[in-house]
Coordinates of C-alpha atoms and ligand atoms in Angstrom, one line a residue:
M1 CA -46.3 -143.3 58.8
T2 CA -44.8 -146.5 57.5
L3 CA -44.8 -147.0 53.8
T4 CA -43.5 -150.2 52.3
A5 CA -43.8 -151.5 48.8
C6 CA -43.8 -155.2 48.3
G7 CA -45.4 -157.4 45.7
S8 CA -48.1 -156.1 43.4
T9 CA -51.8 -156.5 42.6
E10 CA -51.2 -157.4 39.0
D11 CA -52.6 -160.9 39.7
A12 CA -55.9 -159.4 40.6
F13 CA -56.5 -158.6 37.0
E14 CA -55.7 -162.2 35.9
N15 CA -58.5 -163.6 38.1
D16 CA -61.0 -165.1 35.7
G17 CA -63.4 -166.3 38.3
F18 CA -65.5 -163.2 37.8
V19 CA -67.7 -163.0 34.7
A20 CA -67.8 -159.6 33.2
D21 CA -71.2 -160.1 31.6
D22 CA -72.7 -160.0 35.1
V23 CA -72.2 -156.3 35.3
V24 CA -72.9 -155.2 31.8
P25 CA -76.3 -153.5 31.8
A26 CA -78.5 -154.9 29.1
E27 CA -79.0 -151.7 27.2
V28 CA -75.3 -151.1 26.5
D29 CA -74.1 -152.2 23.2
L30 CA -70.4 -152.2 23.9
A31 CA -69.7 -152.8 20.2
D32 CA -70.9 -149.2 19.5
P33 CA -67.9 -146.9 19.5
A34 CA -68.1 -144.0 21.9
A35 CA -69.0 -140.8 20.1
N36 CA -66.9 -138.0 21.6
E37 CA -63.3 -137.5 22.8
L38 CA -63.2 -137.0 26.6
M39 CA -62.5 -133.4 27.5
I40 CA -59.5 -133.3 29.9
P41 CA -59.5 -130.1 31.9
P42 CA -56.0 -128.4 31.7
L43 CA -53.7 -129.1 34.7
L44 CA -52.4 -126.0 36.5
E45 CA -49.0 -127.1 37.8
P46 CA -47.2 -124.5 39.8
A47 CA -43.5 -124.1 39.9
Q48 CA -41.7 -126.4 42.4
D49 CA -40.4 -123.6 44.6
G50 CA -42.0 -120.9 46.7
V51 CA -45.7 -120.3 47.1
A52 CA -47.9 -122.1 44.6
R53 CA -50.1 -119.4 43.0
F54 CA -53.3 -120.1 41.2
D55 CA -55.7 -117.7 39.5
L56 CA -59.3 -118.7 39.0
S57 CA -62.1 -116.6 37.5
L58 CA -65.7 -117.8 37.3
G59 CA -67.7 -116.5 34.3
E60 CA -70.2 -117.3 31.7
S61 CA -69.3 -119.5 28.8
S62 CA -70.7 -121.9 26.3
H63 CA -70.0 -125.6 25.8
D64 CA -70.9 -128.3 23.2
F65 CA -71.6 -131.4 25.3
G66 CA -71.3 -133.5 22.2
S67 CA -74.7 -132.8 20.6
G68 CA -73.3 -130.1 18.2
V69 CA -75.3 -127.3 19.9
P70 CA -73.4 -124.9 22.2
A71 CA -75.2 -124.7 25.6
E72 CA -74.8 -121.7 28.0
T73 CA -72.6 -122.8 30.9
I74 CA -70.4 -121.2 33.5
S75 CA -66.8 -122.2 34.0
Y76 CA -63.5 -121.1 35.5
N77 CA -60.8 -119.5 33.4
N78 CA -62.8 -119.2 30.2
Q79 CA -62.9 -123.0 29.7
S80 CA -66.1 -124.0 28.0
I81 CA -67.1 -125.9 31.2
L82 CA -65.7 -126.8 34.6
G83 CA -62.3 -125.5 35.8
P84 CA -58.7 -126.4 35.4
T85 CA -57.3 -129.2 37.6
L86 CA -55.2 -127.8 40.4
L87 CA -52.0 -129.6 41.4
W88 CA -51.1 -129.0 45.1
R89 CA -48.0 -130.5 46.6
S90 CA -48.3 -131.7 50.1
G91 CA -46.3 -129.5 52.5
S92 CA -46.3 -126.5 50.2
D93 CA -48.0 -123.1 50.6
V94 CA -50.8 -122.3 48.2
E95 CA -52.3 -119.0 47.3
I96 CA -55.5 -119.0 45.1
S97 CA -57.2 -115.9 43.9
V98 CA -60.8 -116.3 42.8
T99 CA -62.5 -113.6 40.7
N100 CA -66.2 -113.6 40.2
D101 CA -67.2 -112.5 36.7
L102 CA -70.8 -113.6 37.1
D103 CA -73.6 -111.2 37.9
E104 CA -74.5 -113.1 41.1
G105 CA -72.5 -114.1 44.2
T106 CA -70.4 -117.2 44.5
T107 CA -67.8 -118.8 46.8
A108 CA -65.0 -121.2 46.1
H109 CA -64.8 -124.2 48.5
W110 CA -61.9 -126.7 48.5
H111 CA -63.8 -129.9 49.2
G112 CA -61.8 -132.3 51.3
A113 CA -59.1 -129.9 52.1
D114 CA -57.9 -129.3 55.6
V115 CA -57.7 -125.5 55.6
P116 CA -58.4 -122.6 58.0
A117 CA -62.1 -121.6 58.1
E118 CA -61.5 -118.3 56.4
D119 CA -59.9 -120.0 53.4
D120 CA -62.5 -122.8 53.2
G121 CA -64.8 -120.9 50.9
G122 CA -68.0 -121.8 52.7
P123 CA -71.2 -119.7 52.5
H124 CA -69.7 -117.0 54.7
S125 CA -67.0 -116.3 52.2
R126 CA -69.2 -114.7 49.5
I127 CA -67.5 -113.2 46.5
G128 CA -69.7 -110.6 45.0
P129 CA -69.9 -109.8 41.3
G130 CA -66.6 -108.3 40.1
Q131 CA -64.9 -109.1 43.4
T132 CA -61.7 -111.2 44.0
W133 CA -61.2 -113.4 47.1
V134 CA -57.9 -114.9 48.0
A135 CA -57.3 -118.1 49.9
D136 CA -53.9 -118.9 51.2
F137 CA -52.9 -121.9 53.3
E138 CA -50.4 -124.7 53.7
V139 CA -51.3 -128.1 52.2
I140 CA -51.1 -130.2 55.4
Q141 CA -52.6 -133.4 54.0
S142 CA -51.3 -136.4 52.0
A143 CA -51.9 -137.2 48.4
A144 CA -55.6 -137.3 47.5
T145 CA -58.2 -136.3 44.9
L146 CA -60.1 -133.3 46.1
W147 CA -62.4 -130.9 44.2
Y148 CA -63.6 -127.3 44.3
H149 CA -67.0 -125.8 43.7
P150 CA -69.2 -122.9 44.8
H151 CA -70.9 -123.1 48.2
M152 CA -73.4 -120.2 48.1
M153 CA -76.4 -120.7 50.4
G154 CA -79.2 -121.6 48.1
T155 CA -77.5 -121.6 44.7
S156 CA -74.7 -124.2 45.0
A157 CA -76.7 -126.8 43.0
E158 CA -77.5 -124.4 40.2
Q159 CA -73.9 -123.2 39.9
V160 CA -72.3 -126.6 40.0
F161 CA -74.9 -128.0 37.5
H162 CA -74.1 -125.2 35.1
G163 CA -70.4 -126.1 35.1
A164 CA -68.7 -124.6 38.2
A165 CA -66.5 -127.4 39.5
G166 CA -62.9 -128.5 39.2
M167 CA -60.6 -131.2 40.4
I168 CA -57.7 -130.9 42.8
I169 CA -54.8 -133.4 42.8
V170 CA -52.7 -133.4 46.0
E171 CA -49.3 -135.0 45.4
D172 CA -46.8 -136.2 47.9
D173 CA -43.6 -138.2 47.9
N174 CA -45.1 -141.5 49.2
P175 CA -42.6 -144.0 47.7
A176 CA -45.2 -146.8 47.5
A177 CA -47.2 -144.7 45.0
A178 CA -44.2 -143.7 42.9
G179 CA -44.7 -146.3 40.2
L180 CA -48.5 -145.8 39.8
P181 CA -49.9 -144.2 36.7
S182 CA -49.5 -140.5 37.2
T183 CA -49.2 -138.8 33.8
Y184 CA -52.2 -136.5 33.9
G185 CA -54.6 -137.0 31.0
V186 CA -52.6 -140.0 29.7
D187 CA -52.7 -142.8 32.2
D188 CA -54.0 -140.7 35.1
I189 CA -57.5 -139.6 34.0
P190 CA -59.9 -137.2 35.8
V191 CA -63.4 -138.6 35.6
I192 CA -65.9 -136.0 36.7
L193 CA -69.4 -137.6 36.7
Q194 CA -72.3 -135.2 36.4
D195 CA -75.8 -135.9 35.2
R196 CA -77.5 -133.2 33.4
E197 CA -80.8 -132.3 31.7
F198 CA -81.2 -130.5 28.4
T199 CA -84.1 -128.7 26.8
A200 CA -85.3 -129.7 23.3
D201 CA -83.0 -127.0 21.9
G202 CA -79.9 -128.2 23.6
Q203 CA -79.7 -125.8 26.5
L204 CA -79.2 -126.9 30.2
S205 CA -82.4 -127.3 32.1
F206 CA -81.9 -126.9 35.8
E207 CA -84.4 -127.7 38.5
I208 CA -84.1 -128.0 42.2
D209 CA -86.1 -130.9 43.6
N210 CA -87.0 -131.4 47.2
D211 CA -87.6 -135.1 46.6
D212 CA -86.0 -137.5 49.0
D213 CA -83.2 -138.3 46.5
G214 CA -82.9 -134.8 45.0
D215 CA -83.0 -134.2 41.2
Q216 CA -82.1 -137.1 39.0
N217 CA -81.1 -135.9 35.5
P218 CA -81.4 -138.1 32.4
D219 CA -78.1 -137.5 30.6
L220 CA -74.6 -138.4 31.9
T221 CA -71.7 -136.1 31.2
V222 CA -68.1 -137.0 32.0
N223 CA -65.9 -133.9 32.2
G224 CA -68.7 -132.2 30.3
T225 CA -68.6 -134.8 27.5
I226 CA -71.5 -137.1 26.5
D227 CA -70.6 -140.7 25.6
P228 CA -66.8 -140.2 25.8
Y229 CA -63.8 -142.2 24.9
T230 CA -60.1 -141.5 25.7
T231 CA -56.9 -143.0 24.5
V232 CA -54.6 -144.6 27.2
P233 CA -51.6 -146.9 27.4
A234 CA -52.1 -150.7 27.3
G235 CA -51.6 -151.5 31.0
P236 CA -52.6 -150.0 34.3
V237 CA -54.7 -146.8 34.1
R238 CA -55.7 -144.7 37.0
L239 CA -59.1 -143.1 37.0
R240 CA -59.8 -140.3 39.5
L241 CA -63.5 -140.7 39.9
L242 CA -65.4 -137.7 41.3
N243 CA -69.2 -137.6 41.7
G244 CA -69.8 -134.0 41.0
S245 CA -73.5 -134.5 40.4
Q246 CA -76.5 -132.6 41.8
A247 CA -77.9 -135.7 43.5
R248 CA -77.2 -139.0 41.7
V249 CA -75.6 -142.0 43.2
Y250 CA -73.6 -144.1 40.8
E251 CA -73.0 -147.9 40.8
L252 CA -69.9 -148.4 38.8
S253 CA -68.1 -151.4 37.3
V254 CA -65.8 -152.2 34.4
D255 CA -66.6 -154.6 31.6
N256 CA -63.4 -156.6 31.7
G257 CA -63.8 -157.7 35.3
M258 CA -62.2 -156.3 38.4
M259 CA -61.0 -152.8 39.2
V260 CA -58.8 -152.0 42.1
K261 CA -59.6 -149.1 44.4
I262 CA -56.4 -147.4 45.6
A263 CA -57.7 -144.3 47.2
S264 CA -60.8 -143.0 49.0
D265 CA -61.8 -139.3 49.5
G266 CA -58.9 -138.5 51.7
G267 CA -56.1 -140.4 50.0
Y268 CA -54.5 -143.8 49.6
L269 CA -56.0 -146.8 51.2
P270 CA -53.7 -149.0 53.3
S271 CA -53.8 -151.6 50.5
P272 CA -55.5 -151.8 47.1
V273 CA -58.9 -153.4 47.2
E274 CA -60.3 -155.4 44.3
L275 CA -64.0 -154.6 43.6
E276 CA -66.6 -155.6 41.2
T277 CA -68.7 -152.5 41.8
I278 CA -68.2 -149.2 43.5
T279 CA -71.0 -147.0 44.8
M280 CA -70.4 -143.3 44.8
G281 CA -72.7 -140.7 46.3
P282 CA -72.6 -137.0 45.5
G283 CA -69.3 -135.5 46.6
D284 CA -67.5 -138.8 46.8
R285 CA -64.1 -139.5 45.2
A286 CA -62.4 -142.8 44.5
E287 CA -59.2 -143.6 42.6
I288 CA -59.2 -146.9 40.8
I289 CA -56.8 -148.8 38.6
V290 CA -58.1 -150.6 35.6
D291 CA -56.2 -152.8 33.2
T292 CA -56.3 -152.1 29.4
S293 CA -53.5 -154.5 28.5
T294 CA -55.9 -156.9 26.7
G295 CA -58.0 -154.3 24.9
P296 CA -60.5 -151.5 25.3
V297 CA -62.2 -151.2 28.7
A298 CA -65.6 -149.6 29.4
L299 CA -66.4 -148.0 32.8
L300 CA -70.1 -148.8 33.3
D301 CA -72.9 -147.5 35.5
D302 CA -76.0 -149.5 36.4
D303 CA -78.4 -146.9 35.2
F304 CA -76.5 -145.2 32.3
G305 CA -74.6 -148.1 30.9
R306 CA -71.3 -147.0 29.4
V307 CA -69.7 -144.1 31.2
L308 CA -66.3 -144.0 29.5
Q309 CA -64.5 -146.1 26.9
L310 CA -60.7 -146.5 27.4
R311 CA -58.9 -147.2 24.1
P312 CA -55.4 -148.6 24.6
D313 CA -52.6 -147.5 22.3
I314 CA -49.7 -149.9 22.6
S315 CA -47.1 -147.3 21.6
L316 CA -47.7 -145.4 24.9
P317 CA -45.4 -146.1 27.8
T318 CA -47.0 -148.0 30.7
A319 CA -46.7 -147.5 34.5
E320 CA -46.9 -150.1 37.2
F321 CA -49.7 -151.9 38.9
P322 CA -50.1 -150.9 42.6
P323 CA -48.0 -152.5 45.3
N324 CA -49.7 -154.5 48.0
Q325 CA -49.2 -151.7 50.5
L326 CA -49.9 -148.1 49.7
A327 CA -50.1 -146.0 52.9
G328 CA -49.9 -146.4 56.6
I329 CA -53.1 -145.2 58.2
E330 CA -53.3 -144.4 61.9
V331 CA -56.5 -146.0 62.9
I332 CA -58.7 -143.9 65.3
D333 CA -59.6 -146.2 68.2
A334 CA -62.3 -146.0 70.8
E335 CA -59.9 -145.0 73.5
E336 CA -59.2 -141.8 71.8
I337 CA -62.9 -140.6 71.6
D338 CA -63.5 -137.5 73.7
S339 CA -67.1 -136.9 72.9
D340 CA -70.1 -138.1 71.0
R341 CA -72.7 -136.4 68.8
T342 CA -75.7 -137.6 66.9
F343 CA -76.9 -136.2 63.6
V344 CA -80.4 -137.1 62.4
M345 CA -81.1 -136.3 58.7
D346 CA -84.7 -135.7 57.9
E347 CA -87.3 -133.5 56.3
V348 CA -87.8 -130.2 58.0
G349 CA -90.4 -127.7 57.0
N350 CA -90.7 -127.6 53.2
G351 CA -87.1 -128.7 52.8
W352 CA -84.5 -130.7 54.6
G353 CA -82.6 -130.4 57.9
I354 CA -80.3 -131.9 60.4
N355 CA -81.4 -132.5 64.0
G356 CA -84.6 -130.8 63.3
D357 CA -83.1 -127.5 62.1
Q358 CA -82.6 -126.0 58.7
M359 CA -79.4 -124.1 58.0
D360 CA -79.2 -120.7 59.6
M361 CA -76.0 -118.8 58.9
G362 CA -76.5 -116.9 62.1
R363 CA -76.6 -120.0 64.3
I364 CA -73.7 -122.2 65.4
D365 CA -75.0 -125.8 65.7
E366 CA -72.0 -127.5 67.2
T367 CA -68.9 -126.4 69.1
V368 CA -66.0 -128.8 69.0
R369 CA -63.0 -128.5 71.3
F370 CA -59.7 -128.1 69.4
G371 CA -57.6 -131.2 69.6
D372 CA -60.5 -133.5 70.5
T373 CA -61.4 -136.7 68.7
E374 CA -65.1 -137.1 68.2
R375 CA -67.5 -139.9 67.3
W376 CA -70.5 -138.8 65.2
T377 CA -73.5 -141.1 64.7
I378 CA -75.5 -140.3 61.6
T379 CA -79.0 -141.6 61.0
V380 CA -81.6 -140.9 58.5
E381 CA -85.4 -140.6 59.1
D382 CA -86.2 -140.1 55.5
G383 CA -84.4 -139.9 52.2
I384 CA -81.0 -140.7 50.7
H385 CA -78.2 -138.5 51.8
T386 CA -74.4 -138.1 51.8
F387 CA -73.0 -136.6 55.0
H388 CA -70.0 -134.3 54.4
V389 CA -67.9 -132.6 56.9
H390 CA -65.5 -129.7 56.2
Q391 CA -62.0 -129.2 57.4
T392 CA -61.3 -132.8 58.5
Q393 CA -61.0 -136.3 57.1
F394 CA -62.8 -138.9 59.1
Q395 CA -62.7 -142.7 59.5
I396 CA -65.8 -144.8 59.3
L397 CA -66.1 -146.8 62.5
S398 CA -69.2 -148.7 61.5
I399 CA -72.0 -149.1 59.0
N400 CA -75.1 -150.6 60.6
G401 CA -72.9 -151.7 63.6
E402 CA -70.5 -153.6 61.4
P403 CA -66.9 -152.5 60.6
P404 CA -66.7 -150.8 57.2
P405 CA -65.6 -152.9 54.2
P406 CA -61.9 -152.5 53.3
E407 CA -62.6 -150.0 50.5
H408 CA -64.0 -147.6 53.2
A409 CA -61.3 -148.3 55.7
G410 CA -59.3 -145.1 54.8
W411 CA -59.9 -141.4 55.2
E412 CA -63.2 -140.1 54.0
D413 CA -65.0 -136.7 54.0
T414 CA -68.3 -137.7 52.5
V415 CA -70.4 -140.8 53.3
L416 CA -73.6 -142.2 51.9
V417 CA -76.3 -142.5 54.6
T418 CA -79.8 -143.9 54.1
E419 CA -82.7 -145.2 56.3
D420 CA -81.1 -148.6 56.0
R421 CA -77.5 -147.4 56.6
E422 CA -76.6 -145.9 59.9
V423 CA -73.0 -144.7 59.8
V424 CA -70.7 -143.9 62.7
I425 CA -67.6 -141.9 62.0
A426 CA -64.7 -140.6 64.0
A427 CA -62.6 -137.5 63.4
R428 CA -59.7 -135.6 65.0
F429 CA -60.3 -131.9 65.1
D430 CA -56.6 -130.9 65.4
G431 CA -56.1 -128.9 62.3
Y432 CA -57.3 -125.4 63.0
T433 CA -59.5 -123.5 65.4
S434 CA -62.3 -121.4 63.8
P435 CA -63.1 -118.6 66.2
D436 CA -64.5 -116.3 63.5
I437 CA -66.0 -118.2 60.6
P438 CA -67.7 -121.6 61.1
Y439 CA -67.1 -124.8 59.1
M440 CA -70.0 -126.7 57.5
F441 CA -71.4 -130.2 57.7
H442 CA -74.2 -131.0 55.3
C443 CA -75.8 -133.4 52.9
H444 CA -74.0 -133.3 49.5
I445 CA -77.1 -133.9 47.5
L446 CA -77.0 -130.3 46.4
D447 CA -80.8 -129.9 46.3
H448 CA -80.9 -130.9 49.9
E449 CA -78.0 -128.7 50.9
D450 CA -79.7 -125.7 49.2
L451 CA -83.0 -126.6 50.8
G452 CA -81.5 -126.4 54.3
M453 CA -79.8 -129.7 55.1
M454 CA -76.6 -128.1 56.5
G455 CA -75.3 -127.0 59.8
Q456 CA -72.3 -125.1 61.2
F457 CA -69.6 -126.0 63.6
Q458 CA -66.8 -124.1 65.2
V459 CA -63.6 -125.5 66.6
L460 CA -62.5 -123.6 69.7
D461 CA -59.7 -123.8 72.2
G462 CA -61.3 -125.5 75.2
P463 CA -60.5 -125.4 78.9
Ligands
C2O501 CU1 -68.4 -130.2 48.5 CU2 -69.5 -128.3 51.8 O1 -68.9 -129.2 50.1
CU502 CU1 -66.6 -129.6 51.6
CU503 CU1 -79.8 -135.3 51.5

């Protein structure tokens, strides 16, 4: 991997050819101050040496989303909602124990992590009520924003909706990223986007929807906060965006012009990419840099209007804007492809399926030879979907036959696929074999996943 720092993207923010008004949805009155301080989940930062140990326990809790009425939620480690952010260092050994204090089963899946199948926390790794499950593995990937959430067959949507999710930050020693904003909660902000629905008396109202775009909820919460603001330095600010929603796709922008995307699902892009808008399907992550040096900045969504208000405080120290090169990415080329597969996402029975089948935990759908590079073509007959693959990060080879735009030229583990958007991806299956427990591929619209739009693959040593 070659990493060089040269120049900076600071100029991108001085570009005044772009009119911010273009992206401000009509219903947002940006003059209105945001109502609630953004909840920042605590960061669990292990000691530098030895095995990094984390303890998580999932249990019942209650949380005030900002309306003044505590709602019943579930959360990790007795937070009111969500879980702590886990800091993993690339190359280190991690051990995570997960205790289930609910009265129903759960699992803990590390979304985007390249880990052995028995540590992956998929539907086969059920943690019964009162039980503890331990995952231990080496962090073999580069810096990235990942997340964790339950992956129980049939109840993932409900558990995530009620608050079971958390962020994971993988850190490495990439020198190109050393100057970037990285003070957690200060200039490096977790932004967990989740839409929710409430009853008239302020309780969460969950529903699973077999509609072609899943269940769209009317209220936006960010880290469990409605209409949030947070105080940041006056300068570059990194937002770690995570779409942890049941089904919603966001169309994000900032009210002062451009934002710069520096990382996709699997880590840094080769170079920062200036964007007016960014589309995020369920399960997607993106790291962006915004500039608060000239005043408050609002992150906006096409449907919801203001997502988050950033209020600069000039007394806080500022970090650097990103350099022009962030990471060397070894591009997967056609020569490397050992085999092809096709995945058709469509309605099956009363729910959803892939290649005509609904999820069956007793059936292995695909067997991949360890060490192979595969090309997967994903098409949609009906609906809006995001295709997610466990264990590996992939590269997008094409979207409707065209090479992906630069903001999708890095590593991804989740990609939006619709009737009008055929996607071809390539992945190297050289991390782990999985002779005992399979890995999953599925739609990350959680309604669809729970309604059967999931399959299982094994990675096996081949002849
Ligand atoms: Cu985010 Cu299979 O999961
Ligand atoms: Cu996953
Ligand atoms: Cu779907």
